[in-house]
Amino acid sequence: QVRLVESGGGLVQPGGSLTLSCVNSGKNFRFSAMAWYRQAPGKARELVARITDRGSTNYADSVKGRFTISGDTLRNAVYLQMISLKPEDTAVYYCNAVRMVGPVERTFAVDYWGEGTLITVSS
């Protein structure tokens, strides 16, 4: 089965940098996309960055210019380089992978999630 494992979280000062890693240690699939989400206390989980199997990327407005997603969905690995971290970036960051399944046109999306890694940005 798919098992997404995140690493790289921790405590950093404002303005600092971190790089998150996510690898699938389980059965490999041809994911249509891999992404990073985050969830701050009391808030809904939100998309931070996504990379598709076509190589296209998408970022939340709040992280554009500061975060860079990279990886290879075929390798089942994704990374998130983060610079100029702000206190509002504090959250649990989750790795996400999507594959399309189902008969005929594979219209059913299956989401896989890592357990999350905590990033705390504080002085």
Coordinates of N, CA, C and O in Angstrom, one line a residue:
Q1 N 0.8 -1.2 0.0 CA 0.0 0.0 0.0 C 0.9 1.2 0.0 O 2.1 1.2 0.3
V2 N 0.3 2.4 -0.4 CA 1.0 3.6 -0.4 C 1.3 4.1 1.1 O 0.4 4.0 1.9
R3 N 2.5 4.5 1.3 CA 2.8 5.1 2.6 C 3.7 6.3 2.4 O 4.9 6.2 2.0
L4 N 3.1 7.5 2.6 CA 3.9 8.7 2.4 C 4.5 9.2 3.7 O 3.8 9.3 4.7
V5 N 5.8 9.4 3.6 CA 6.6 9.7 4.8 C 7.2 11.1 4.6 O 8.0 11.3 3.7
E6 N 6.9 12.0 5.5 CA 7.4 13.4 5.4 C 8.6 13.5 6.4 O 8.7 12.8 7.4
S7 N 9.5 14.4 6.0 CA 10.6 14.7 6.9 C 11.1 16.1 6.6 O 10.8 16.7 5.6
G8 N 11.8 16.7 7.6 CA 12.4 18.0 7.4 C 11.7 19.1 8.2 O 12.2 20.3 8.2
G9 N 10.7 18.8 8.9 CA 10.0 19.8 9.8 C 10.9 20.1 11.0 O 11.8 19.4 11.3
G10 N 10.5 21.2 11.7 CA 11.2 21.6 12.9 C 10.9 23.0 13.3 O 10.0 23.7 12.8
L11 N 11.7 23.5 14.2 CA 11.6 24.9 14.7 C 12.6 25.7 14.0 O 13.8 25.4 14.0
V12 N 12.1 26.8 13.4 CA 13.0 27.8 12.8 C 12.6 29.2 13.2 O 11.5 29.5 13.5
Q13 N 13.6 30.1 13.0 CA 13.4 31.5 13.3 C 12.7 32.2 12.1 O 12.9 31.7 10.9
P14 N 12.0 33.2 12.3 CA 11.4 34.0 11.2 C 12.6 34.4 10.2 O 13.6 34.8 10.7
G15 N 12.3 34.2 8.9 CA 13.3 34.5 7.9 C 14.2 33.3 7.6 O 15.0 33.4 6.7
G16 N 14.1 32.2 8.3 CA 14.9 31.1 8.1 C 14.3 30.2 7.0 O 13.4 30.6 6.3
S17 N 15.0 29.1 6.8 CA 14.6 28.2 5.7 C 14.6 26.8 6.1 O 15.2 26.4 7.1
L18 N 13.8 26.0 5.4 CA 13.7 24.6 5.6 C 13.4 23.9 4.3 O 12.8 24.5 3.4
T19 N 13.7 22.6 4.2 CA 13.3 21.8 3.0 C 12.6 20.6 3.5 O 13.1 19.8 4.3
L20 N 11.4 20.4 3.0 CA 10.6 19.2 3.3 C 10.8 18.2 2.3 O 10.9 18.5 1.1
S21 N 10.8 16.9 2.7 CA 10.8 15.8 1.8 C 9.7 14.9 2.0 O 9.2 14.7 3.2
C22 N 9.2 14.3 1.0 CA 8.2 13.3 1.1 C 8.5 12.1 0.1 O 8.7 12.4 -1.1
V23 N 8.5 10.9 0.6 CA 8.7 9.8 -0.3 C 7.7 8.7 0.0 O 7.2 8.6 1.2
N24 N 7.3 8.0 -1.0 CA 6.4 6.9 -0.8 C 7.2 5.6 -0.6 O 7.9 5.1 -1.5
S25 N 7.1 5.1 0.6 CA 7.9 3.9 1.0 C 7.1 2.6 0.7 O 7.5 1.5 1.0
G26 N 5.9 2.8 0.2 CA 5.0 1.7 -0.1 C 5.0 1.3 -1.5 O 6.0 1.6 -2.3
K27 N 3.9 0.8 -2.0 CA 3.8 0.4 -3.4 C 3.7 1.7 -4.3 O 3.0 2.6 -4.0
N28 N 4.5 1.6 -5.3 CA 4.6 2.8 -6.2 C 3.4 2.7 -7.2 O 3.0 1.7 -7.7
F29 N 2.9 3.9 -7.5 CA 1.9 4.1 -8.5 C 2.3 5.3 -9.4 O 3.1 6.1 -9.0
R30 N 1.6 5.4 -10.5 CA 1.8 6.6 -11.3 C 0.8 7.7 -10.8 O -0.3 7.7 -11.3
F31 N 1.3 8.5 -9.9 CA 0.5 9.5 -9.4 C 0.3 10.6 -10.4 O 1.2 11.0 -11.2
S32 N -1.0 11.1 -10.5 CA -1.2 12.3 -11.3 C -0.7 13.6 -10.8 O -0.5 14.5 -11.5
A33 N -0.6 13.6 -9.5 CA -0.1 14.8 -8.8 C 0.4 14.5 -7.4 O -0.1 13.5 -6.8
M34 N 1.4 15.3 -7.0 CA 1.8 15.2 -5.6 C 1.8 16.7 -5.1 O 2.0 17.6 -5.8
A35 N 1.5 16.8 -3.8 CA 1.3 18.2 -3.3 C 1.7 18.2 -1.8 O 1.8 17.2 -1.1
W36 N 1.8 19.5 -1.4 CA 2.0 19.8 0.1 C 0.8 20.6 0.5 O 0.4 21.6 -0.1
Y37 N 0.2 20.2 1.6 CA -0.9 20.9 2.2 C -0.4 21.3 3.6 O 0.6 20.7 4.1
R38 N -1.1 22.2 4.3 CA -0.7 22.5 5.6 C -2.0 22.8 6.4 O -3.0 23.3 5.8
Q39 N -2.0 22.6 7.7 CA -3.1 22.9 8.6 C -2.6 23.6 9.8 O -1.9 22.9 10.6
A40 N -3.0 24.8 10.0 CA -2.6 25.5 11.3 C -3.7 25.2 12.3 O -4.8 24.8 12.0
P41 N -3.4 25.4 13.6 CA -4.4 25.1 14.6 C -5.7 25.9 14.4 O -5.6 27.1 14.2
G42 N -6.8 25.2 14.5 CA -8.1 25.8 14.3 C -8.5 26.2 12.9 O -9.5 26.9 12.7
K43 N -7.6 25.9 12.0 CA -7.9 26.2 10.6 C -8.0 25.0 9.7 O -7.6 23.9 10.1
A44 N -8.7 25.2 8.6 CA -8.8 24.1 7.6 C -7.5 23.8 6.9 O -6.7 24.7 6.7
R45 N -7.4 22.6 6.5 CA -6.2 22.2 5.7 C -6.3 23.0 4.3 O -7.3 23.0 3.7
E46 N -5.1 23.5 3.9 CA -5.1 24.3 2.7 C -3.9 23.8 1.8 O -2.9 23.3 2.3
L47 N -4.1 23.9 0.5 CA -3.1 23.6 -0.4 C -1.9 24.6 -0.4 O -2.2 25.8 -0.4
V48 N -0.7 24.1 -0.3 CA 0.5 25.0 -0.3 C 1.1 25.0 -1.7 O 1.3 26.1 -2.3
A49 N 1.3 23.8 -2.2 CA 1.9 23.7 -3.6 C 1.6 22.3 -4.1 O 1.5 21.4 -3.4
R50 N 1.5 22.3 -5.4 CA 1.2 21.0 -6.1 C 2.1 20.9 -7.4 O 2.3 21.9 -8.1
I51 N 2.5 19.7 -7.7 CA 3.2 19.4 -8.9 C 2.5 18.3 -9.6 O 2.1 17.3 -8.9
T52 N 2.2 18.4 -10.9 CA 1.5 17.3 -11.6 C 2.4 16.4 -12.3 O 3.6 16.7 -12.4
D53 N 1.9 15.3 -12.9 CA 2.7 14.4 -13.7 C 3.2 15.1 -15.0 O 4.1 14.5 -15.6
R54 N 2.6 16.2 -15.3 CA 3.0 16.9 -16.5 C 4.1 18.0 -16.2 O 4.6 18.6 -17.1
G55 N 4.4 18.1 -14.9 CA 5.4 19.0 -14.5 C 4.9 20.4 -14.1 O 5.7 21.3 -13.7
S56 N 3.7 20.7 -14.3 CA 3.1 22.0 -13.9 C 3.0 22.1 -12.4 O 2.9 21.1 -11.7
T57 N 3.1 23.3 -11.9 CA 3.1 23.6 -10.5 C 2.1 24.7 -10.2 O 1.7 25.5 -11.0
N58 N 1.6 24.7 -9.0 CA 0.7 25.6 -8.5 C 1.0 25.9 -7.0 O 1.3 25.0 -6.3
Y59 N 0.9 27.2 -6.7 CA 1.2 27.6 -5.3 C 0.1 28.5 -4.7 O -0.6 29.2 -5.4
A60 N 0.0 28.4 -3.4 CA -0.9 29.3 -2.7 C -0.3 30.7 -2.8 O 0.9 30.9 -2.8
D61 N -1.2 31.7 -2.9 CA -0.7 33.1 -3.0 C 0.2 33.5 -1.9 O 1.2 34.2 -2.1
S62 N 0.0 32.9 -0.7 CA 0.7 33.3 0.5 C 2.2 32.8 0.5 O 3.0 33.3 1.2
V63 N 2.5 31.9 -0.4 CA 3.9 31.3 -0.4 C 4.6 31.5 -1.8 O 5.7 31.2 -1.9
K64 N 3.9 32.1 -2.7 CA 4.5 32.4 -4.0 C 5.8 33.3 -3.8 O 5.8 34.3 -3.1
G65 N 6.9 32.9 -4.5 CA 8.1 33.6 -4.4 C 9.0 33.1 -3.2 O 10.2 33.5 -3.2
R66 N 8.4 32.3 -2.3 CA 9.2 31.9 -1.2 C 9.3 30.4 -1.1 O 10.3 29.9 -0.6
F67 N 8.3 29.6 -1.6 CA 8.4 28.2 -1.6 C 8.5 27.7 -3.0 O 8.0 28.2 -4.0
T68 N 9.3 26.6 -3.2 CA 9.4 25.9 -4.5 C 9.2 24.4 -4.3 O 9.9 23.8 -3.5
I69 N 8.3 23.9 -5.1 CA 8.0 22.5 -5.1 C 8.8 21.8 -6.2 O 8.9 22.4 -7.3
S70 N 9.3 20.7 -6.0 CA 10.0 19.9 -7.0 C 9.8 18.4 -6.7 O 9.4 18.0 -5.6
G71 N 10.1 17.6 -7.7 CA 10.0 16.2 -7.5 C 9.6 15.5 -8.8 O 9.6 16.1 -9.9
D72 N 9.2 14.3 -8.6 CA 8.9 13.4 -9.8 C 7.8 12.5 -9.3 O 8.0 11.6 -8.4
T73 N 6.6 12.6 -9.9 CA 5.5 11.8 -9.5 C 5.8 10.3 -9.8 O 5.3 9.4 -9.2
L74 N 6.6 10.1 -10.9 CA 6.9 8.7 -11.2 C 7.9 8.1 -10.2 O 7.8 6.9 -10.0
R75 N 8.7 8.9 -9.6 CA 9.6 8.5 -8.5 C 8.9 8.4 -7.2 O 9.5 8.0 -6.2
N76 N 7.7 9.0 -7.1 CA 6.9 9.0 -5.9 C 7.6 9.8 -4.8 O 7.7 9.4 -3.6
A77 N 8.2 10.9 -5.2 CA 9.0 11.8 -4.3 C 8.7 13.2 -4.6 O 8.6 13.6 -5.7
V78 N 8.5 14.0 -3.5 CA 8.3 15.4 -3.7 C 9.0 16.2 -2.6 O 9.1 15.7 -1.5
Y79 N 9.4 17.4 -2.9 CA 10.2 18.2 -2.0 C 9.6 19.6 -2.0 O 9.0 20.1 -3.0
L80 N 9.8 20.3 -0.9 CA 9.3 21.7 -0.8 C 10.4 22.5 -0.1 O 10.7 22.3 1.0
Q81 N 11.0 23.4 -0.9 CA 12.1 24.3 -0.4 C 11.4 25.6 0.0 O 10.6 26.2 -0.7
M82 N 11.7 26.0 1.2 CA 11.0 27.1 1.8 C 12.0 28.1 2.3 O 13.0 27.7 3.1
I83 N 11.9 29.3 2.0 CA 12.8 30.4 2.4 C 11.9 31.5 3.0 O 10.7 31.6 2.8
S84 N 12.5 32.4 3.7 CA 11.9 33.6 4.3 C 10.6 33.2 5.1 O 9.5 33.7 4.9
L85 N 10.8 32.2 5.9 CA 9.6 31.7 6.6 C 9.1 32.7 7.6 O 9.8 33.5 8.2
K86 N 7.8 32.7 7.7 CA 7.1 33.6 8.6 C 6.3 32.9 9.7 O 6.0 31.7 9.5
P87 N 6.0 33.6 10.8 CA 5.3 32.9 11.8 C 4.0 32.3 11.3 O 3.5 31.3 11.8
E88 N 3.3 33.0 10.4 CA 2.1 32.5 9.8 C 2.2 31.2 9.0 O 1.2 30.6 8.6
D89 N 3.5 30.8 8.7 CA 3.7 29.5 8.1 C 3.7 28.4 9.0 O 3.7 27.2 8.6
T90 N 3.6 28.7 10.3 CA 3.5 27.6 11.3 C 2.3 26.7 11.1 O 1.2 27.2 11.0
A91 N 2.5 25.4 10.9 CA 1.4 24.5 10.7 C 2.0 23.1 10.6 O 3.2 22.9 10.6
V92 N 1.1 22.1 10.6 CA 1.5 20.8 10.2 C 1.4 20.7 8.7 O 0.4 21.0 8.1
Y93 N 2.5 20.2 8.1 CA 2.5 20.1 6.7 C 2.4 18.6 6.3 O 3.0 17.8 6.8
Y94 N 1.5 18.4 5.3 CA 1.1 17.1 4.9 C 1.5 16.9 3.5 O 1.2 17.7 2.6
C95 N 2.1 15.7 3.2 CA 2.3 15.3 1.8 C 1.0 14.6 1.3 O 0.4 13.9 2.0
N96 N 0.7 14.9 0.0 CA -0.4 14.4 -0.6 C -0.1 13.8 -2.0 O 0.8 14.4 -2.7
A97 N -0.7 12.7 -2.3 CA -0.5 12.1 -3.7 C -1.9 11.7 -4.2 O -2.7 11.2 -3.4
V98 N -2.1 11.8 -5.5 CA -3.3 11.5 -6.1 C -3.1 10.6 -7.3 O -2.2 10.8 -8.1
R99 N -3.9 9.5 -7.3 CA -4.0 8.7 -8.5 C -5.4 8.5 -9.0 O -6.3 8.5 -8.1
M100 N -5.6 8.4 -10.3 CA -6.9 8.2 -10.8 C -7.2 6.8 -11.1 O -6.3 6.1 -11.7
V101 N -8.3 6.3 -10.6 CA -8.6 4.9 -10.8 C -10.1 4.8 -11.3 O -10.8 5.7 -11.4
G102 N -10.4 3.5 -11.6 CA -11.8 3.3 -12.0 C -11.8 2.8 -13.4 O -10.9 3.1 -14.2
P103 N -12.9 2.1 -13.8 CA -13.0 1.6 -15.2 C -13.3 2.7 -16.1 O -13.6 3.9 -15.8
V104 N -13.2 2.4 -17.4 CA -13.5 3.3 -18.5 C -12.5 4.5 -18.6 O -11.5 4.4 -19.3
E105 N -12.8 5.5 -17.9 CA -12.0 6.7 -18.0 C -11.2 7.1 -16.7 O -10.6 8.2 -16.7
R106 N -11.1 6.3 -15.8 CA -10.4 6.6 -14.5 C -10.8 7.9 -14.0 O -10.0 8.8 -13.8
T107 N -12.0 8.0 -13.6 CA -12.6 9.3 -13.2 C -12.6 9.4 -11.6 O -13.0 10.5 -11.1
F108 N -12.3 8.4 -10.9 CA -12.3 8.4 -9.5 C -10.9 8.7 -8.9 O -9.9 8.0 -9.2
A109 N -10.8 9.8 -8.2 CA -9.5 10.2 -7.6 C -9.3 9.6 -6.2 O -10.2 9.7 -5.3
V110 N -8.2 9.0 -6.0 CA -7.8 8.5 -4.7 C -6.7 9.3 -4.1 O -5.7 9.5 -4.8
D111 N -6.9 9.8 -2.9 CA -6.0 10.7 -2.3 C -5.2 9.9 -1.2 O -5.9 9.2 -0.4
Y112 N -3.9 10.0 -1.1 CA -3.1 9.5 -0.1 C -2.5 10.6 0.7 O -2.1 11.6 0.1
W113 N -2.3 10.4 2.0 CA -1.8 11.4 2.9 C -0.7 10.9 3.8 O -0.8 9.8 4.3
G114 N 0.3 11.7 4.0 CA 1.3 11.4 5.0 C 0.7 11.8 6.4 O -0.3 12.4 6.5
E115 N 1.5 11.4 7.4 CA 1.0 11.7 8.8 C 1.3 13.2 9.2 O 0.7 13.6 10.2
G116 N 2.1 13.9 8.4 CA 2.4 15.3 8.7 C 3.7 15.5 9.4 O 4.2 14.7 10.2
T117 N 4.2 16.7 9.2 CA 5.4 17.1 9.9 C 5.2 18.6 10.3 O 4.8 19.4 9.6
L118 N 5.6 18.8 11.6 CA 5.3 20.1 12.1 C 6.4 21.1 11.8 O 7.6 20.8 12.0
I119 N 6.0 22.3 11.4 CA 6.9 23.4 11.2 C 6.5 24.5 12.1 O 5.3 25.0 12.1
T120 N 7.3 25.0 13.0 CA 7.1 26.1 13.9 C 8.0 27.2 13.6 O 9.3 27.0 13.7
V121 N 7.5 28.3 13.2 CA 8.3 29.5 12.9 C 8.1 30.5 14.0 O 7.1 31.1 14.2
S122 N 9.2 30.6 14.8 CA 9.1 31.5 16.0 C 10.5 31.9 16.5 O 11.4 31.2 16.3
S123 N 10.5 33.1 17.1 CA 11.7 33.5 17.7 C 12.0 32.9 19.1 O 13.1 33.0 19.6

